[in-house]
Structures are given as structure tokens and as C-alpha cells.
Amino acid sequence: MATDDGQGKRRSGISIGSVVGAMAIGDHNTVTNQQGGAPADPAQAELLEAIRELRTDLARVVAGERTRALDGAAADAEAEIASAGAASPGRLARLRQALADAEGLTGVLASAAAVGRTVATLLGG
């Protein structure tokens, strides 16, 4: 559809001034918009999902020093995976230590056990 651009000129077509995110034009398109580095390693992607579940569960328990430390270690690992695509071995070791320090939770929360298993796999045992 042609329109007047305000200067007496006729314009036609589509004009896009700015796009944030992802978009597609036309039929049968697929768009994926991923912020930050995507975990290329399936184990890192699994860990990211498990960490998110753990943090959701931690928000439901009474916060104490150990739960806050565990949530902090989990948040740091989540941020590193989301931005860099993987958690470093040092970050994984800190998360494993925070899980060990909050041992009472790891037996109660399935999400904590899932994070622990995935961290152990990534660290080689």
C-alpha cells in the first residue's frame, strides 16, 4: 500500500525502524531469539535447567545462611552458563561445595539432587 511520506513523495512497501529481539517476514519462517551464549553442551543445558528448578525450590524454603549461600552459588553458575554458555570448573566446584554445605536440603529437594548429579558428571565424578 502506498503512502505519502509527508514530503509529497509516495512510498510503498514495509519500513522497519528498529527491531529488538527476533522477527521473520513471510510464510513458513521460524525464529529463535537467544540472549547470551547458549549452552552447546547438553550437560550444561541440563545443569542450567536443574539450577533454575533448584532456585525456584529454594525460594520456597525458610532462608538461612546455608540456603542463601547455595542460592548465591547457583545464581552465579546460572549467570555464567547463560552468558558464556558453560560454567567453569571453578564455578562448578563452588556450587558442589555449597550443595555439600546445605546437605539437609539435598536430601529433601529433588532439584538439589539433580544439580549435584549434573555437577558431578561435569567435573568427572
Tab-separated table of C-alpha atoms in Angstrom:
chain	number	residue	atom	x	y	z
A	1	MET	CA	0.000	0.000	0.000
A	2	ALA	CA	1.484	3.364	-0.999
A	3	THR	CA	1.513	6.233	1.479
A	4	ASP	CA	2.563	9.870	1.483
A	5	ASP	CA	5.798	10.367	3.448
A	6	GLY	CA	4.880	13.923	4.420
A	7	GLN	CA	7.189	15.465	1.808
A	8	GLY	CA	4.940	14.852	-1.157
A	9	LYS	CA	6.699	11.606	-2.107
A	10	ARG	CA	4.816	8.367	-2.316
A	11	ARG	CA	6.302	5.407	-0.526
A	12	SER	CA	5.381	1.794	-0.773
A	13	GLY	CA	6.457	-1.374	0.958
A	14	ILE	CA	7.415	-2.002	4.526
A	15	SER	CA	9.618	0.213	6.630
A	16	ILE	CA	11.135	-1.093	9.872
A	17	GLY	CA	12.842	1.486	12.029
A	18	SER	CA	14.149	-0.649	14.865
A	19	VAL	CA	13.966	-4.264	15.970
A	20	VAL	CA	14.911	-5.683	19.342
A	21	GLY	CA	14.738	-9.447	19.561
A	22	ALA	CA	13.881	-11.568	16.572
A	23	MET	CA	11.429	-11.324	13.717
A	24	ALA	CA	10.534	-13.053	10.482
A	25	ILE	CA	8.735	-11.865	7.397
A	26	GLY	CA	6.926	-14.197	5.038
A	27	ASP	CA	5.346	-17.607	5.234
A	28	HIS	CA	6.722	-20.708	6.959
A	29	ASN	CA	9.520	-18.977	8.882
A	30	THR	CA	10.965	-19.999	12.222
A	31	VAL	CA	12.593	-17.507	14.542
A	32	THR	CA	14.773	-18.213	17.559
A	33	ASN	CA	15.939	-15.408	19.785
A	34	GLN	CA	18.535	-16.438	22.326
A	35	GLN	CA	20.124	-13.934	24.675
A	36	GLY	CA	23.710	-14.592	25.713
A	37	GLY	CA	25.634	-17.730	24.983
A	38	ALA	CA	23.548	-20.836	24.560
A	39	PRO	CA	24.901	-23.941	26.248
A	40	ALA	CA	26.239	-26.015	23.355
A	41	ASP	CA	26.944	-28.906	25.713
A	42	PRO	CA	23.765	-30.841	26.585
A	43	ALA	CA	25.093	-31.409	30.113
A	44	GLN	CA	25.466	-27.635	30.608
A	45	ALA	CA	21.925	-27.110	29.308
A	46	GLU	CA	20.695	-29.792	31.714
A	47	LEU	CA	22.572	-28.126	34.565
A	48	LEU	CA	21.086	-24.741	33.699
A	49	GLU	CA	17.576	-26.170	33.829
A	50	ALA	CA	18.294	-28.006	37.103
A	51	ILE	CA	19.749	-24.848	38.654
A	52	ARG	CA	16.656	-22.878	37.715
A	53	GLU	CA	14.447	-25.521	39.316
A	54	LEU	CA	16.642	-25.528	42.429
A	55	ARG	CA	16.454	-21.753	42.764
A	56	THR	CA	12.662	-21.897	42.440
A	57	ASP	CA	12.566	-24.535	45.186
A	58	LEU	CA	14.957	-22.545	47.388
A	59	ALA	CA	12.621	-19.565	47.221
A	60	ARG	CA	10.006	-21.728	48.965
A	61	VAL	CA	12.104	-22.787	51.961
A	62	VAL	CA	12.969	-20.822	55.070
A	63	ALA	CA	16.104	-18.890	54.230
A	64	GLY	CA	19.133	-19.496	56.380
A	65	GLU	CA	22.842	-18.945	55.927
A	66	ARG	CA	23.330	-22.208	54.025
A	67	THR	CA	20.321	-21.757	51.758
A	68	ARG	CA	21.431	-18.209	50.916
A	69	ALA	CA	24.951	-19.453	50.163
A	70	LEU	CA	23.557	-22.229	47.966
A	71	ASP	CA	21.251	-19.825	46.151
A	72	GLY	CA	24.165	-17.435	45.592
A	73	ALA	CA	26.385	-20.183	44.172
A	74	ALA	CA	23.512	-21.372	41.995
A	75	ALA	CA	22.806	-17.827	40.795
A	76	ASP	CA	26.468	-17.335	39.883
A	77	ALA	CA	26.547	-20.613	37.945
A	78	GLU	CA	23.259	-19.778	36.222
A	79	ALA	CA	24.572	-16.382	35.139
A	80	GLU	CA	27.824	-17.845	33.848
A	81	ILE	CA	26.072	-20.554	31.833
A	82	ALA	CA	23.558	-18.048	30.445
A	83	SER	CA	26.251	-15.565	29.411
A	84	ALA	CA	29.213	-17.760	28.470
A	85	GLY	CA	27.445	-20.989	27.505
A	86	ALA	CA	29.146	-23.046	30.235
A	87	ALA	CA	30.069	-22.913	33.900
A	88	SER	CA	33.797	-23.050	34.574
A	89	PRO	CA	35.248	-25.918	36.627
A	90	GLY	CA	35.914	-23.468	39.485
A	91	ARG	CA	32.299	-22.297	39.456
A	92	LEU	CA	31.116	-25.926	39.426
A	93	ALA	CA	33.387	-26.754	42.372
A	94	ARG	CA	31.954	-23.829	44.361
A	95	LEU	CA	28.427	-24.984	43.544
A	96	ARG	CA	29.274	-28.534	44.599
A	97	GLN	CA	30.682	-27.231	47.900
A	98	ALA	CA	27.561	-25.128	48.501
A	99	LEU	CA	25.438	-28.232	47.867
A	100	ALA	CA	27.552	-30.211	50.341
A	101	ASP	CA	27.277	-27.436	52.943
A	102	ALA	CA	23.479	-27.446	52.574
A	103	GLU	CA	23.348	-31.235	52.871
A	104	GLY	CA	19.964	-31.274	54.618
A	105	LEU	CA	18.333	-29.697	51.580
A	106	THR	CA	19.918	-32.015	49.035
A	107	GLY	CA	18.141	-34.959	50.616
A	108	VAL	CA	14.783	-33.177	50.622
A	109	LEU	CA	14.799	-31.257	47.337
A	110	ALA	CA	14.884	-33.354	44.184
A	111	SER	CA	16.165	-30.311	42.309
A	112	ALA	CA	19.241	-30.141	44.584
A	113	ALA	CA	19.974	-33.797	43.899
A	114	ALA	CA	19.637	-33.191	40.148
A	115	VAL	CA	22.083	-30.281	40.306
A	116	GLY	CA	24.500	-32.403	42.336
A	117	ARG	CA	24.398	-35.276	39.848
A	118	THR	CA	24.934	-32.994	36.868
A	119	VAL	CA	27.797	-31.122	38.549
A	120	ALA	CA	29.457	-34.427	39.432
A	121	THR	CA	29.164	-35.552	35.807
A	122	LEU	CA	30.645	-32.309	34.505
A	123	LEU	CA	33.508	-32.432	36.995
A	124	GLY	CA	34.217	-36.062	36.213
A	125	GLY	CA	32.934	-37.830	39.267
